[in-house]
Short mmCIF file of C-alpha atoms in Angstrom, two decimals:
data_model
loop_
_atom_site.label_atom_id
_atom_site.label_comp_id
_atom_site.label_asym_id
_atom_site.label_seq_id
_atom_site.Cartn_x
_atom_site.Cartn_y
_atom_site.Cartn_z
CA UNK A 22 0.00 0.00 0.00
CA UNK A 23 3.16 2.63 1.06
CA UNK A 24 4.52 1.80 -2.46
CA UNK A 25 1.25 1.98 -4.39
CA UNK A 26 1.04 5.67 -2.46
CA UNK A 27 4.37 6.94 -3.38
CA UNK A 28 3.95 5.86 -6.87
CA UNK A 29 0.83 8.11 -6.93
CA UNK A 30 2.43 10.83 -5.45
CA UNK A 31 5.32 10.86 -8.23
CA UNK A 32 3.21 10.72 -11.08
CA UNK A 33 0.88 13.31 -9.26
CA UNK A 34 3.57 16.03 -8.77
CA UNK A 35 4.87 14.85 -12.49
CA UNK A 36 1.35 15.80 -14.02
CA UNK A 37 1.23 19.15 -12.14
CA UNK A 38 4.57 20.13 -13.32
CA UNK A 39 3.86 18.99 -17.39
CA UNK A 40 0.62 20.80 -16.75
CA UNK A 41 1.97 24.02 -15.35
CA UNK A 42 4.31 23.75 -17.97
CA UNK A 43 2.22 23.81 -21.10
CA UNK A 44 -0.30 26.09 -19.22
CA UNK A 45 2.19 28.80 -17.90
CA UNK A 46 0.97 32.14 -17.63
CA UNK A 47 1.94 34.53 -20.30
CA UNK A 48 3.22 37.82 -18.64
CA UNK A 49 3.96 39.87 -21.97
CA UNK A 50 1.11 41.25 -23.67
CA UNK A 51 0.63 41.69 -26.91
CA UNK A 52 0.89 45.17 -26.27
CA UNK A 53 4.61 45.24 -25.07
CA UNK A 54 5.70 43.68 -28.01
CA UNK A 55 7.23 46.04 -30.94
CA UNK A 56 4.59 47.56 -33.58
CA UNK A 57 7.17 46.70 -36.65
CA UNK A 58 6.89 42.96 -34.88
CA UNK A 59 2.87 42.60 -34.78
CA UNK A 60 2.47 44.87 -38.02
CA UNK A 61 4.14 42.77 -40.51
CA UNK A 62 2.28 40.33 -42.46
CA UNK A 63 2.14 36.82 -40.62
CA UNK A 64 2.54 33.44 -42.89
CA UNK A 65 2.83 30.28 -42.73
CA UNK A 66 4.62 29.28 -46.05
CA UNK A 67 5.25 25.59 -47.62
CA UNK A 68 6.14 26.50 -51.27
CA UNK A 69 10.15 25.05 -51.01
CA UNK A 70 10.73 27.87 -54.16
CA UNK A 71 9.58 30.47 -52.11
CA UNK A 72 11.44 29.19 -48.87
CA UNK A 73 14.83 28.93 -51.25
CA UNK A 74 14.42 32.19 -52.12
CA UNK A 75 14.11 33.30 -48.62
CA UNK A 76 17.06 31.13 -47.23
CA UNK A 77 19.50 33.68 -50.19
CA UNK A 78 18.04 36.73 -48.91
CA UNK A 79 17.94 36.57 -45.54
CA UNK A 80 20.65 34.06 -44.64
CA UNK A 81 19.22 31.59 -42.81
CA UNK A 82 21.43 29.60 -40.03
CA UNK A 83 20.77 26.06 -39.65
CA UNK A 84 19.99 24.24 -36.70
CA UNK A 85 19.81 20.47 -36.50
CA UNK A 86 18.58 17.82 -33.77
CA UNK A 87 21.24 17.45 -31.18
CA UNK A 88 19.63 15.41 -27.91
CA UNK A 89 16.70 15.05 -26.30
CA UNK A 90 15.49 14.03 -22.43
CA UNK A 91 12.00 12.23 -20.95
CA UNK A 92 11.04 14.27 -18.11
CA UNK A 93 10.45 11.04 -15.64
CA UNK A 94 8.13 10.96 -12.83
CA UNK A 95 10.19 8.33 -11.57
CA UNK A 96 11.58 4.46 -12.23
CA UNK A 97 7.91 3.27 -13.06
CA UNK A 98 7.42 6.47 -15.12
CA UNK A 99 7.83 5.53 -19.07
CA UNK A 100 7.52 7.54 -22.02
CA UNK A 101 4.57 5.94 -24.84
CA UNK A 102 7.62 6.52 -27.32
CA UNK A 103 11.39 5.76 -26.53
CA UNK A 104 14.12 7.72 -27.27
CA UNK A 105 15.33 6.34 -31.01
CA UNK A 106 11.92 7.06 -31.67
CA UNK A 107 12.06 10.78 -30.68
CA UNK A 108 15.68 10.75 -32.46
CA UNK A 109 14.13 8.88 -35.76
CA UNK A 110 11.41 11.38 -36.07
CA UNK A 111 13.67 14.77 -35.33
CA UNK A 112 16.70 13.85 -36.84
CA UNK A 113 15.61 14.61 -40.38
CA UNK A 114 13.70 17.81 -39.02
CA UNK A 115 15.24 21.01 -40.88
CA UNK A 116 14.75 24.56 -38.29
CA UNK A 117 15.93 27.16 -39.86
CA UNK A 118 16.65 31.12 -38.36
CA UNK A 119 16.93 34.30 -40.08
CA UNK A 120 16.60 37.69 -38.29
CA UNK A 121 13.21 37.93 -37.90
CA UNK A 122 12.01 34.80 -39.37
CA UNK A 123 12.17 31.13 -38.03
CA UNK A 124 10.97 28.01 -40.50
CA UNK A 125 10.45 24.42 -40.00
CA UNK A 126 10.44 21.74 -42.60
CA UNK A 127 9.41 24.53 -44.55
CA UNK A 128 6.82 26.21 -42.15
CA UNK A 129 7.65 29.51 -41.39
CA UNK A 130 6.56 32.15 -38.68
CA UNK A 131 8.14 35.90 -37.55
CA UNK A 132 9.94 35.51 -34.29
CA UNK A 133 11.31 37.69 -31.64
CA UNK A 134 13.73 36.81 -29.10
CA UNK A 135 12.27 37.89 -25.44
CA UNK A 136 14.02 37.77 -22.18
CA UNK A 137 12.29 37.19 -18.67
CA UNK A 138 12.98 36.84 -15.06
CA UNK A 139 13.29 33.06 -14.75
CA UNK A 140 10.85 32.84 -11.80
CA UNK A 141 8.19 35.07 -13.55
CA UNK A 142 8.78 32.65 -16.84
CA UNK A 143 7.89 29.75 -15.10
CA UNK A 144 5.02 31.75 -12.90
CA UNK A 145 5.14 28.99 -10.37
CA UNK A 146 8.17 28.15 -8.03
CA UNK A 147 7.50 24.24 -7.81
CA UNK A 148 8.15 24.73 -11.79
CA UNK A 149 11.14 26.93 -11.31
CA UNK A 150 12.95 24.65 -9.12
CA UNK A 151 12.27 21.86 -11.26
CA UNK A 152 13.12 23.06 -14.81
CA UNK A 153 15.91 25.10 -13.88
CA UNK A 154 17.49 22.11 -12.88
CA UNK A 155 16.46 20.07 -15.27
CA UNK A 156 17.70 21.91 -17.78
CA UNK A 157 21.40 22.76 -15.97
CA UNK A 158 21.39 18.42 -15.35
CA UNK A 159 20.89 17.56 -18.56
CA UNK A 160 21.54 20.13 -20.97
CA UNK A 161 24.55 22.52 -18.84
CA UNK A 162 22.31 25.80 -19.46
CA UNK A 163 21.72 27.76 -16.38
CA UNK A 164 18.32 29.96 -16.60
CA UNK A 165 17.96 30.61 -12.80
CA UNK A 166 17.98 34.06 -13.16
CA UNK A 167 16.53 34.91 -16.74
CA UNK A 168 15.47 32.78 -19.29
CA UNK A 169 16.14 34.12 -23.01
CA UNK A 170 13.22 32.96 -25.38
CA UNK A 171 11.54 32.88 -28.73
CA UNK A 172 8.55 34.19 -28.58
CA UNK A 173 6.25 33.44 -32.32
CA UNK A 174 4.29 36.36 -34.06
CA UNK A 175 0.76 35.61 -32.55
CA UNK A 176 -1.14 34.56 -35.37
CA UNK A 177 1.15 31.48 -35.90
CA UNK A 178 1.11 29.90 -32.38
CA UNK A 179 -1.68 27.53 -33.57
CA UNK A 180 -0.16 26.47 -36.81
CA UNK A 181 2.02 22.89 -37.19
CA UNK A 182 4.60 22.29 -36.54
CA UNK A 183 4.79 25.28 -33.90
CA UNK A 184 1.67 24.28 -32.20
CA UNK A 185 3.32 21.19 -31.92
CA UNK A 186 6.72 21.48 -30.40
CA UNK A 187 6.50 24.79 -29.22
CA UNK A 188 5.25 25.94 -25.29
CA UNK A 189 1.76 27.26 -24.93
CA UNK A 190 1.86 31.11 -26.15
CA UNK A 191 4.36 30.29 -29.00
CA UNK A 192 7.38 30.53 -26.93
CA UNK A 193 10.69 27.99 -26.76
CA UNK A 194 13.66 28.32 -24.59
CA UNK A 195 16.42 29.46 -26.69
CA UNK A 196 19.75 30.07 -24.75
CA UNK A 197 23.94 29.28 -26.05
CA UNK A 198 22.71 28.74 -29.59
CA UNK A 199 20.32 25.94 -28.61
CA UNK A 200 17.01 26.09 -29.30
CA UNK A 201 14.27 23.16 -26.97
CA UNK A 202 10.95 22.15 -28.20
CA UNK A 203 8.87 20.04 -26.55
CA UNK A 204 7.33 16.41 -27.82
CA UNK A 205 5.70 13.80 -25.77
CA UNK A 206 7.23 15.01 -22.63
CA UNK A 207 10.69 15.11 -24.04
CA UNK A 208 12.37 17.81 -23.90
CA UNK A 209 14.02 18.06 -27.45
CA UNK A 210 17.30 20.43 -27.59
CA UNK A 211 18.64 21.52 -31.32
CA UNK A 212 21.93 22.68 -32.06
CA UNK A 213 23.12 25.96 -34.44
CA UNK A 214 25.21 23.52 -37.31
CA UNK A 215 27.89 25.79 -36.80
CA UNK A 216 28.64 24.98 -33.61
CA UNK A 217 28.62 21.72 -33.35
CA UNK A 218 32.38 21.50 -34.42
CA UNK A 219 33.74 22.23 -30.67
CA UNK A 220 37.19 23.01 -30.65
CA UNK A 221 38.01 20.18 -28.18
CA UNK A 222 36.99 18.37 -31.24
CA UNK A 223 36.43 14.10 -30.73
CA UNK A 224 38.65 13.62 -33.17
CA UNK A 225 41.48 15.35 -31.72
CA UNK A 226 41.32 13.01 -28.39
CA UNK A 227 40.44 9.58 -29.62
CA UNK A 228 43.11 7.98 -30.77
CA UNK A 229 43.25 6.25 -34.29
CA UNK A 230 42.08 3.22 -34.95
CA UNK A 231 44.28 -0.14 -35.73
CA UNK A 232 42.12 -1.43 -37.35
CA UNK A 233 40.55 -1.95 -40.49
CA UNK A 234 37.42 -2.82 -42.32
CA UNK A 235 36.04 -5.06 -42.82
CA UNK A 236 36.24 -5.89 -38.58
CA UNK A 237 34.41 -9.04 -37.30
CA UNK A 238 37.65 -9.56 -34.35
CA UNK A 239 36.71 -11.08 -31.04
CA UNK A 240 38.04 -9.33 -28.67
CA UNK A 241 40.49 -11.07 -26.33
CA UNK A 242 39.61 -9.86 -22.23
CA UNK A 243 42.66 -11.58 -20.97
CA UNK A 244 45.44 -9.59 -23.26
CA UNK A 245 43.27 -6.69 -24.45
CA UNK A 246 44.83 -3.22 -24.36
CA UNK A 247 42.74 0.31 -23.74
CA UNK A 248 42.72 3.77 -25.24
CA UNK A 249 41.82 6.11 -22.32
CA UNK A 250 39.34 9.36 -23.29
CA UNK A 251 41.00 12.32 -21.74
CA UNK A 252 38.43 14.50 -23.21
CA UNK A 253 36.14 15.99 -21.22
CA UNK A 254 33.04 17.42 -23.54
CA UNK A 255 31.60 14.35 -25.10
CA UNK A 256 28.54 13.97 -23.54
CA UNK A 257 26.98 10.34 -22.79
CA UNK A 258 30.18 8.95 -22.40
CA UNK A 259 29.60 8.91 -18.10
CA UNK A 260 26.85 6.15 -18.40
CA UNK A 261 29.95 4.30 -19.94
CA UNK A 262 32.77 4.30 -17.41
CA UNK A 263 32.17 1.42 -15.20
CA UNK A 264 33.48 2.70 -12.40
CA UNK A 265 36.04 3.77 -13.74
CA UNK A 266 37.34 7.88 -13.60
CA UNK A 267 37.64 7.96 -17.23
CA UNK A 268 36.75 5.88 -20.28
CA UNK A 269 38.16 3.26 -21.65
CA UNK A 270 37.62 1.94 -25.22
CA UNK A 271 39.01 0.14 -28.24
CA UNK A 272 38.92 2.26 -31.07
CA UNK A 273 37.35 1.54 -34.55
CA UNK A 274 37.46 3.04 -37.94
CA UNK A 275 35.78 6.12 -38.17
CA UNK A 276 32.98 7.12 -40.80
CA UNK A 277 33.68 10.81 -42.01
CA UNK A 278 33.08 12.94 -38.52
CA UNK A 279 31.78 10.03 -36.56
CA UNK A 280 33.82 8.80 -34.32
CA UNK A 281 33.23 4.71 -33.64
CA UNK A 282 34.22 2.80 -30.39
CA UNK A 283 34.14 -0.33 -28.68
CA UNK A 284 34.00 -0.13 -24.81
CA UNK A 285 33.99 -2.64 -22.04
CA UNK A 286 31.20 -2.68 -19.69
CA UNK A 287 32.49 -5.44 -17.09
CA UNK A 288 31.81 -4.09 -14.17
CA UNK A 289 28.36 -6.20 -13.13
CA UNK A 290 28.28 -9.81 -13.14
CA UNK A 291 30.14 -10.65 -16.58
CA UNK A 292 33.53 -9.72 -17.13
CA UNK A 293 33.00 -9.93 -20.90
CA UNK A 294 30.80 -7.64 -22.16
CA UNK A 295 31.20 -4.85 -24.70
CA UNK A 296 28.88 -1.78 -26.37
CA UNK A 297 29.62 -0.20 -29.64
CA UNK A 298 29.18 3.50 -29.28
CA UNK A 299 29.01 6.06 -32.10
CA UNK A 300 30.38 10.05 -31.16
CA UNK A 301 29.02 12.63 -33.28
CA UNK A 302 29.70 16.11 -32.81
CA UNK A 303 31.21 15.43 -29.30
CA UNK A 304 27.83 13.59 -28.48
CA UNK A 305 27.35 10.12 -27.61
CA UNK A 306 24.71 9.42 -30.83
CA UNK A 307 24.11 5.60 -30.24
CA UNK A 308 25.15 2.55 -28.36
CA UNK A 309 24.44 -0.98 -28.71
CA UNK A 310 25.25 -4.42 -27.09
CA UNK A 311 27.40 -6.03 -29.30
CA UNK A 312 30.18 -8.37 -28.17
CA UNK A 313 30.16 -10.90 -24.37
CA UNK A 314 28.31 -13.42 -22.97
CA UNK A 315 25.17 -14.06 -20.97
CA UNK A 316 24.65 -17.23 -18.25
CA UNK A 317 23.06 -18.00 -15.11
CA UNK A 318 25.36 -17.41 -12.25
CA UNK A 319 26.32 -21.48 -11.49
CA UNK A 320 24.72 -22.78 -14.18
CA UNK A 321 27.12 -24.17 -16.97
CA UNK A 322 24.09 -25.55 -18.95
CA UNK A 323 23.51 -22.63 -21.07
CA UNK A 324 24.75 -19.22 -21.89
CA UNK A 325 24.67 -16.68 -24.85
CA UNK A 326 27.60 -15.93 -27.07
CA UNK A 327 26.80 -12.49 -29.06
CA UNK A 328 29.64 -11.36 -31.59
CA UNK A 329 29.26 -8.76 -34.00
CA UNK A 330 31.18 -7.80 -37.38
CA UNK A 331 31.24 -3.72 -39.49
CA UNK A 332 31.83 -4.49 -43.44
CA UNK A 333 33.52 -1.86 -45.46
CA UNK A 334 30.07 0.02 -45.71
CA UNK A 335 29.69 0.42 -42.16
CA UNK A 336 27.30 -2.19 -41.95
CA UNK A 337 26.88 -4.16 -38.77
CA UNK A 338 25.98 -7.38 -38.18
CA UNK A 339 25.15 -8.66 -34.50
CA UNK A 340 24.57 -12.23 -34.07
CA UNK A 341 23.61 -14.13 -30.80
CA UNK A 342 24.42 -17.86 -30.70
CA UNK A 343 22.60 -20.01 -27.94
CA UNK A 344 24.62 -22.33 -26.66
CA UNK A 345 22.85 -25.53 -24.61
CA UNK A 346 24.52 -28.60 -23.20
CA UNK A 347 26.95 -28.11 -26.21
CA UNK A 348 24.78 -27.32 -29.00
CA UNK A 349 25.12 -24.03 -30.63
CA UNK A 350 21.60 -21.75 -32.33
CA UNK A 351 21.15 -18.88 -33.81
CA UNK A 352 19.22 -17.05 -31.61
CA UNK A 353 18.98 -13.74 -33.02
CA UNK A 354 20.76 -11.48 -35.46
CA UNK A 355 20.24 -7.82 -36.47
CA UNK A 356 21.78 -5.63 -38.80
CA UNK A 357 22.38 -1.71 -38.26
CA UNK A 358 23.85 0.73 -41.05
CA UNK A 359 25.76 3.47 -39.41
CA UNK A 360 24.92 6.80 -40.79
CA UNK A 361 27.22 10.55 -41.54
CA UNK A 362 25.27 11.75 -38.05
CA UNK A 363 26.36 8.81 -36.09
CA UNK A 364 22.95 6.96 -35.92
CA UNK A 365 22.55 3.33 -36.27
CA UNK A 366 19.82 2.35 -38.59
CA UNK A 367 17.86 -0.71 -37.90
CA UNK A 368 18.29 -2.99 -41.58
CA UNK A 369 15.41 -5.16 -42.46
#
């Protein structure tokens, strides 16, 4: 009963934070905002001539899908979509900025950028503490003390995609050349293209590769020598490091800008275990279970053998062999194409 209680209580204070949220009071009127803003004539444009036309004149700077993050009521709190679904759908997503003019897969709106205390932005402080941390957890942006906006010309706030991913009122958090929608309770972050080249660049940190493709090695636990990441800005890499301060991985070829790594995860019950991991833009893109073995603590009877293999088109293969009382089955294989962004698409 105590457990069924506290469950209730999390997803309670979870709903009254989405709903505050998406229903936060608006404190600038439509009066405070400029006349040239509210006076010019407000579209919403799909004609790709007209939106090529409009990318030449007014120099539109790209921004792309760079992470995203479930806001959890807690460990029995799931999302109705998981996160390579969220990634799938915004990763071919094209947001565009001009001066004054904002477009999404060709939708377009006037924009302003607004700044507001943080406490009045929010309205309420349960909501203040919350996404203000949030935010600084996952994301490293600090808006305690004012949050920096985009705030939609009025007439658009109801038209797809902004009515979509965009806060009640037309507004979305824009702060360090990131811009966050919001999807399904996920808090989606895009990245200016620009800047996604940090100086303390992946490339310049992990070392180069040994290897070559095509790569179907098994990897050797007894003898096997690691690469340590001294890097410090590629983020997803600390729900890799197995206790350890820093990681340590085995690295593959890379494809173009993505950077592709094989790191050891042997720090629960199986000593052999390893995840392929994919670094775009100093981001952790993807991860998957690739390489170890699976058994019942004590029982020598059966266990699982996966191994995995990357042809010379950055294809993978990852096959796991059953093995019982001797006999070896196929028990499952996939196949995964690694993209230019550092995804890994699912192969029928």
């Amino acid at each position: 009963m105590i457990q069924l209680i506290n469950k209730i209580r999390i997803s309670s204070v979870l709903f009254l934070l989405l709903l505050g949220y998406s229903c936060k009071e608006k404190k600038i009127s439509t009066n405070e905002v400029s006349a040239d803003f509210v006076t010019k004539d407000s579209f919403v444009e799909n004609d790709t001539t007209s939106i090529n036309k409009i990318n030449k004149e007014n120099k539109y700077e790209k921004y792309i899908y760079y992470d995203s993050h479930f806001q959890s009521g807690g460990k029995t709190d799931f999302s109705e979509i998981s996160k390579e679904e969220v990634i799938e759908k915004f990763k071919n997503v094209e947001m565009l900025l001009s001066e004054d003019t904002i477009s999404i897969n060709n939708s377009k709106s006037f924009y302003k950028i607004e700044e507001m205390d943080a406490k009045k932005f929010f309205g309420k402080e349960y909501l203040y503490s919350y996404y203000t941390k949030v935010y600084k957890d996952f994301f490293d942006i600090d808006i305690k003390n004012t949050v920096s906006y985009i705030n939609l010309d009025i007439n658009n706030n109801n038209v797809s995609p902004f009515k979509d991913y965009f806060m009640e009122g037309g507004d979305a958090i824009y702060s360090n050349n990131l811009i966050f929608l919001n999807y399904k309770r996920y808090i989606i972050c895009f990245k200016k293209e620009d800047n996604l080249k940090i100086i303390n660049n992946p490339s310049n940190c992990i070392a180069k590769s040994d290897f070559k493709l095509p790569y179907s090695v098994k990897t050797n636990i007894k003898n096997v020598k690691y690469n340590i990441l001294k890097c410090d800005n590629i983020l997803g890499v600390e729900d890799f490091l197995c206790n350890e301060k820093n990681l340590r991985y085995i690295a593959l070829p890379n494809l173009e800008d993505v950077q592709i790594v094989l790191v050891p995860m042997d720090c629960s019950d199986f000593n052999y275990r390893y995840y392929l991991l994919t670094i775009f833009n100093s981001k952790v893109v993807a991860n998957e279970y690739v390489e170890g073995e699976w058994y019942e603590p004590g029982d020598d009877s059966y266990k699982e053998i996966t191994s995995f293999s990357i042809d010379e088109n950055y294809n993978v293969e990852v096959k796991t062999n059953a093995v019982e009382n001797g006999k070896i089955t196929l028990k499952n294989k996939n196949k995964f194409k690694i993209t230019n962004k550092g995804f890994l698409e699912k192969m029928n």
